[in-house]
Amino acid sequence: MKSNFVRAAAVFAIATMSTQAFASSCNELVIDLQMPGWRIVGAFVGSDDCEHGEITNITPNGATLDAAYLHGPDCELTFAGPNPGDRAQVRFQQNYCAMAAGNITVESITGNVPITRVQKGAWVGDRQGTVLVTGFE
């Protein structure tokens, strides 16, 4: 009886670890705004700013986007700067990690064009993708 309990506990522990590994942060995309005077405006957790995925965390200086249903995050964010007319609408898209190792695309929709540094997500090491917005042209 005791050995059956130990086996059941071991199976449960392995199943839990497998689930945690599958629900990896590799499918998250972090947007880090590193521009004094600029901020993210108009977006909020649960907003409809994403074609795929969702915004799971948002502050004036950053956002976390998450995958949904075999699609990586694909969201538009609006940035406002310190001067009138300083505005940019930018699309951030990350491929679903299991499909294409978290490749990231940043596309300027309107306004100032962002200057970015990108680190794509990786399945190995469970690394989320990161976009550092370091300036606007």
Coordinates of N, CA and C in Angstrom, one line a residue:
M1 N 0.8 -1.2 0.0 CA 0.0 0.0 0.0 C 0.9 1.3 0.0
K2 N 1.9 1.2 0.8 CA 2.8 2.4 0.9 C 3.5 2.6 -0.4
S3 N 4.0 1.6 -1.1 CA 4.7 1.8 -2.3 C 3.7 2.3 -3.4
N4 N 2.5 2.0 -3.4 CA 1.5 2.6 -4.4 C 1.4 4.1 -4.1
F5 N 1.4 4.5 -2.8 CA 1.3 5.9 -2.5 C 2.5 6.6 -3.0
V6 N 3.7 6.0 -2.8 CA 5.0 6.6 -3.2 C 5.0 6.8 -4.7
R7 N 4.5 5.7 -5.5 CA 4.5 5.8 -6.9 C 3.5 6.9 -7.4
A8 N 2.4 7.0 -6.8 CA 1.4 8.0 -7.1 C 1.9 9.4 -6.9
A9 N 2.6 9.6 -5.8 CA 3.3 10.9 -5.5 C 4.3 11.2 -6.5
A10 N 5.1 10.2 -6.9 CA 6.2 10.5 -7.9 C 5.6 10.8 -9.3
V11 N 4.5 10.1 -9.7 CA 3.8 10.4 -10.9 C 3.3 11.8 -10.9
F12 N 2.6 12.2 -9.8 CA 2.1 13.6 -9.7 C 3.2 14.6 -9.7
A13 N 4.3 14.4 -9.1 CA 5.4 15.3 -9.1 C 6.0 15.5 -10.5
I14 N 6.1 14.4 -11.2 CA 6.6 14.5 -12.6 C 5.6 15.2 -13.5
A15 N 4.4 14.9 -13.4 CA 3.3 15.6 -14.2 C 3.3 17.1 -13.9
T16 N 3.5 17.5 -12.6 CA 3.5 18.9 -12.3 C 4.7 19.6 -12.9
M17 N 5.9 18.9 -12.8 CA 7.1 19.5 -13.4 C 6.9 19.7 -14.9
S18 N 6.3 18.7 -15.6 CA 6.1 18.8 -17.0 C 5.2 20.0 -17.4
T19 N 4.1 20.2 -16.6 CA 3.2 21.3 -16.8 C 3.9 22.6 -16.6
Q20 N 4.7 22.7 -15.6 CA 5.4 24.0 -15.4 C 6.4 24.2 -16.5
A21 N 7.1 23.2 -17.0 CA 8.0 23.4 -18.1 C 7.3 23.9 -19.4
F22 N 6.1 23.4 -19.6 CA 5.4 23.7 -20.8 C 4.8 25.2 -20.7
A23 N 4.4 25.6 -19.5 CA 3.9 26.9 -19.3 C 5.1 27.8 -19.0
S24 N 6.0 27.9 -20.0 CA 7.2 28.6 -19.7 C 7.1 30.1 -20.0
S25 N 8.0 30.9 -19.4 CA 8.1 32.3 -19.7 C 8.7 32.6 -21.0
C26 N 9.1 31.6 -21.8 CA 9.6 31.8 -23.1 C 8.6 32.5 -24.0
N27 N 7.3 32.3 -23.7 CA 6.2 32.9 -24.5 C 5.8 34.3 -24.0
E28 N 6.6 34.8 -23.1 CA 6.3 36.2 -22.6 C 7.2 37.2 -23.4
L29 N 6.8 38.4 -23.6 CA 7.6 39.4 -24.3 C 7.5 40.6 -23.3
V30 N 8.7 41.1 -22.9 CA 8.8 42.2 -22.0 C 9.2 43.4 -22.8
I31 N 8.5 44.5 -22.7 CA 8.8 45.8 -23.4 C 9.3 46.7 -22.3
D32 N 10.6 47.2 -22.4 CA 11.2 48.0 -21.4 C 11.5 49.3 -22.0
L33 N 10.8 50.4 -21.6 CA 11.0 51.7 -22.2 C 12.1 52.4 -21.4
Q34 N 13.2 52.8 -22.0 CA 14.3 53.4 -21.3 C 14.5 54.8 -21.8
M35 N 13.4 55.6 -21.9 CA 13.5 56.9 -22.4 C 12.9 57.9 -21.4
P36 N 13.7 58.7 -20.8 CA 13.2 59.7 -19.9 C 12.2 60.6 -20.6
G37 N 11.1 60.9 -19.9 CA 10.0 61.8 -20.5 C 9.0 61.0 -21.4
W38 N 9.3 59.8 -21.9 CA 8.4 59.1 -22.7 C 7.6 58.1 -21.7
R39 N 6.4 57.7 -22.1 CA 5.6 56.8 -21.3 C 4.7 56.0 -22.3
I40 N 4.2 54.9 -21.8 CA 3.2 54.1 -22.5 C 1.8 54.6 -22.1
V41 N 1.0 54.9 -23.0 CA -0.3 55.5 -22.7 C -1.5 54.7 -23.3
G42 N -2.6 54.7 -22.7 CA -3.8 54.1 -23.2 C -4.0 52.6 -23.1
A43 N -3.0 51.9 -22.8 CA -3.1 50.4 -22.7 C -3.3 50.0 -21.2
F44 N -4.0 48.9 -21.0 CA -4.2 48.4 -19.7 C -4.4 46.9 -19.8
V45 N -4.2 46.2 -18.6 CA -4.3 44.7 -18.6 C -5.7 44.4 -19.0
G46 N -5.9 43.5 -20.0 CA -7.2 43.0 -20.5 C -7.7 43.9 -21.6
S47 N -6.9 44.9 -22.0 CA -7.4 45.7 -23.1 C -7.4 44.9 -24.4
D48 N -8.0 45.5 -25.5 CA -8.1 44.8 -26.8 C -7.0 45.3 -27.7
D49 N -5.8 45.6 -27.2 CA -4.7 46.1 -28.0 C -3.9 45.0 -28.6
C50 N -4.3 43.7 -28.4 CA -3.6 42.6 -28.9 C -4.4 41.8 -30.0
E51 N -3.8 41.5 -31.1 CA -4.4 40.7 -32.1 C -4.4 39.2 -31.6
H52 N -3.2 38.9 -31.0 CA -3.0 37.6 -30.3 C -2.4 37.8 -29.0
G53 N -2.7 37.0 -28.0 CA -2.1 37.1 -26.7 C -2.8 38.2 -25.9
E54 N -2.1 38.6 -24.9 CA -2.7 39.7 -24.0 C -1.6 40.4 -23.2
I55 N -2.0 41.6 -22.8 CA -1.2 42.4 -21.9 C -1.4 41.9 -20.5
T56 N -0.4 41.4 -19.8 CA -0.5 40.9 -18.5 C 0.0 41.8 -17.4
N57 N 0.8 42.8 -17.8 CA 1.3 43.8 -16.8 C 1.6 45.0 -17.6
I58 N 1.3 46.2 -17.1 CA 1.6 47.5 -17.8 C 1.9 48.5 -16.7
T59 N 3.0 49.3 -17.0 CA 3.3 50.5 -16.3 C 3.6 51.6 -17.3
P60 N 3.8 52.8 -16.9 CA 4.2 53.9 -17.8 C 5.5 53.6 -18.5
N61 N 6.4 52.7 -17.9 CA 7.7 52.5 -18.5 C 7.9 51.1 -19.0
G62 N 6.9 50.3 -19.0 CA 7.1 48.9 -19.5 C 5.8 48.1 -19.6
A63 N 5.9 47.0 -20.2 CA 4.7 46.1 -20.4 C 5.2 44.6 -20.5
T64 N 4.4 43.7 -20.1 CA 4.6 42.3 -20.3 C 3.4 41.8 -21.1
L65 N 3.8 41.2 -22.2 CA 2.8 40.6 -23.2 C 3.0 39.1 -23.1
D66 N 1.8 38.4 -23.2 CA 1.9 36.9 -23.0 C 1.2 36.2 -24.2
A67 N 1.6 35.0 -24.5 CA 1.1 34.3 -25.6 C -0.3 33.7 -25.2
A68 N -1.0 33.3 -26.2 CA -2.3 32.7 -26.0 C -2.6 31.7 -27.2
Y69 N -3.0 30.5 -26.8 CA -3.4 29.5 -27.8 C -2.4 29.4 -28.9
L70 N -1.3 28.9 -28.8 CA -0.3 28.6 -29.9 C 0.0 29.8 -30.7
H71 N -0.3 31.0 -30.2 CA 0.1 32.3 -30.9 C 0.9 33.1 -29.9
G72 N 2.1 33.6 -30.3 CA 2.8 34.5 -29.5 C 2.1 35.8 -29.4
P73 N 2.5 36.7 -28.4 CA 1.9 38.0 -28.3 C 2.1 38.8 -29.6
D74 N 1.0 39.5 -29.9 CA 1.0 40.4 -31.1 C 0.2 41.6 -30.7
C75 N 0.8 42.7 -30.1 CA 0.1 43.8 -29.5 C 0.7 45.1 -30.0
E76 N -0.2 46.1 -30.0 CA 0.2 47.5 -30.3 C 0.2 48.3 -29.1
L77 N 1.2 49.1 -28.9 CA 1.3 50.0 -27.7 C 1.5 51.4 -28.3
T78 N 1.0 52.4 -27.5 CA 1.2 53.8 -27.9 C 2.1 54.5 -26.9
F79 N 3.1 55.2 -27.4 CA 4.0 55.9 -26.5 C 3.8 57.4 -26.7
A80 N 3.9 58.2 -25.6 CA 3.8 59.6 -25.7 C 5.1 60.2 -25.1
G81 N 5.6 61.3 -25.8 CA 6.8 61.9 -25.3 C 6.6 63.2 -24.6
P82 N 7.7 63.9 -24.2 CA 7.6 65.1 -23.4 C 7.1 66.3 -24.2
N83 N 7.2 66.3 -25.5 CA 6.9 67.4 -26.3 C 5.6 67.2 -27.1
P84 N 4.8 68.2 -27.4 CA 3.6 68.0 -28.2 C 4.0 67.4 -29.6
G85 N 3.2 66.4 -30.0 CA 3.5 65.7 -31.2 C 4.5 64.5 -31.1
D86 N 5.1 64.4 -29.9 CA 5.9 63.2 -29.7 C 5.0 62.0 -29.4
R87 N 4.7 61.2 -30.4 CA 3.8 60.1 -30.2 C 4.3 59.0 -31.2
A88 N 4.1 57.8 -30.7 CA 4.4 56.7 -31.6 C 3.5 55.5 -31.2
Q89 N 3.0 54.9 -32.3 CA 2.2 53.6 -32.1 C 3.1 52.5 -32.7
V90 N 3.4 51.5 -31.9 CA 4.3 50.5 -32.3 C 3.7 49.1 -32.1
R91 N 3.9 48.2 -33.0 CA 3.4 46.8 -32.9 C 4.6 45.9 -32.5
F92 N 4.4 45.1 -31.5 CA 5.4 44.2 -31.0 C 4.8 42.8 -31.2
Q93 N 5.5 41.9 -31.9 CA 5.1 40.6 -32.1 C 6.2 39.6 -31.9
Q94 N 5.9 38.5 -31.1 CA 6.8 37.5 -30.9 C 6.2 36.1 -31.3
N95 N 7.0 35.4 -32.1 CA 6.5 34.1 -32.5 C 6.3 33.2 -31.3
Y96 N 5.4 32.2 -31.4 CA 5.2 31.3 -30.3 C 6.5 30.5 -30.1
C97 N 6.9 30.4 -28.9 CA 8.3 29.9 -28.6 C 8.5 28.5 -29.2
A98 N 7.6 27.6 -29.0 CA 7.8 26.3 -29.4 C 7.9 26.2 -30.9
M99 N 7.3 27.1 -31.7 CA 7.3 27.1 -33.1 C 8.5 27.7 -33.7
A100 N 9.0 28.9 -33.2 CA 10.1 29.6 -33.9 C 11.0 30.2 -32.9
A101 N 11.2 29.6 -31.7 CA 12.2 30.1 -30.7 C 12.1 31.5 -30.3
G102 N 10.8 32.0 -30.4 CA 10.6 33.4 -29.8 C 11.1 34.5 -30.7
N103 N 11.2 34.4 -32.0 CA 11.6 35.5 -32.8 C 10.7 36.7 -32.6
I104 N 11.3 37.9 -32.6 CA 10.6 39.1 -32.3 C 10.6 40.1 -33.5
T105 N 9.4 40.7 -33.8 CA 9.3 41.7 -34.8 C 8.8 43.0 -34.1
V106 N 9.5 44.1 -34.4 CA 9.0 45.4 -33.9 C 8.7 46.3 -35.2
E107 N 7.5 46.8 -35.3 CA 7.0 47.6 -36.4 C 6.4 48.9 -36.0
S108 N 6.9 50.0 -36.6 CA 6.4 51.3 -36.3 C 5.1 51.4 -37.1
I109 N 4.0 51.8 -36.5 CA 2.7 52.0 -37.1 C 2.5 53.4 -37.5
T110 N 2.6 54.3 -36.5 CA 2.5 55.8 -36.8 C 3.5 56.5 -35.9
G111 N 3.8 57.8 -36.3 CA 4.6 58.6 -35.4 C 6.1 58.3 -35.4
N112 N 6.7 58.7 -34.3 CA 8.1 58.5 -34.2 C 8.5 57.0 -34.2
V113 N 9.6 56.7 -34.9 CA 10.1 55.3 -35.0 C 11.0 55.0 -33.8
P114 N 10.7 53.8 -33.2 CA 11.5 53.4 -32.0 C 12.8 52.9 -32.4
I115 N 13.8 53.2 -31.6 CA 15.1 52.6 -31.7 C 15.1 51.5 -30.6
T116 N 15.4 50.2 -31.0 CA 15.3 49.1 -30.1 C 16.5 48.2 -30.1
R117 N 16.6 47.5 -29.0 CA 17.5 46.4 -28.9 C 16.6 45.2 -28.5
V118 N 16.8 44.1 -29.2 CA 15.9 42.9 -29.1 C 16.7 41.7 -28.6
Q119 N 16.2 41.0 -27.6 CA 16.7 39.7 -27.2 C 15.6 38.7 -27.3
K120 N 15.7 37.8 -28.3 CA 14.5 36.9 -28.5 C 14.4 35.9 -27.4
G121 N 13.2 35.4 -27.2 CA 13.0 34.3 -26.2 C 13.7 33.0 -26.6
A122 N 13.9 32.2 -25.6 CA 14.6 30.9 -25.9 C 13.9 29.8 -25.1
W123 N 13.6 28.7 -25.7 CA 13.1 27.6 -25.0 C 14.1 27.0 -24.0
V124 N 15.3 26.9 -24.4 CA 16.4 26.5 -23.5 C 16.6 27.6 -22.5
G125 N 16.6 27.2 -21.3 CA 16.7 28.2 -20.2 C 15.5 29.0 -19.9
D126 N 14.4 28.7 -20.6 CA 13.1 29.3 -20.3 C 13.2 30.9 -20.3
R127 N 13.8 31.5 -21.3 CA 14.1 32.9 -21.3 C 13.0 33.6 -22.1
Q128 N 12.4 34.7 -21.5 CA 11.4 35.5 -22.2 C 12.1 36.4 -23.2
G129 N 11.3 36.8 -24.2 CA 11.9 37.8 -25.1 C 11.8 39.2 -24.5
T130 N 12.8 40.1 -24.9 CA 12.8 41.4 -24.3 C 13.1 42.4 -25.5
V131 N 12.3 43.5 -25.4 CA 12.6 44.6 -26.3 C 12.9 45.8 -25.5
L132 N 14.1 46.4 -25.6 CA 14.5 47.6 -25.0 C 14.3 48.8 -25.9
V133 N 13.4 49.7 -25.6 CA 13.2 50.9 -26.4 C 14.1 51.9 -25.9
T134 N 15.1 52.3 -26.6 CA 16.1 53.2 -26.1 C 16.1 54.6 -26.7
G135 N 15.2 54.8 -27.7 CA 15.1 56.1 -28.3 C 14.0 56.1 -29.3
F136 N 13.7 57.3 -29.8 CA 12.8 57.5 -30.9 C 13.4 58.5 -31.9
E137 N 13.2 58.2 -33.2 CA 13.7 59.0 -34.3 C 12.6 60.0 -34.8

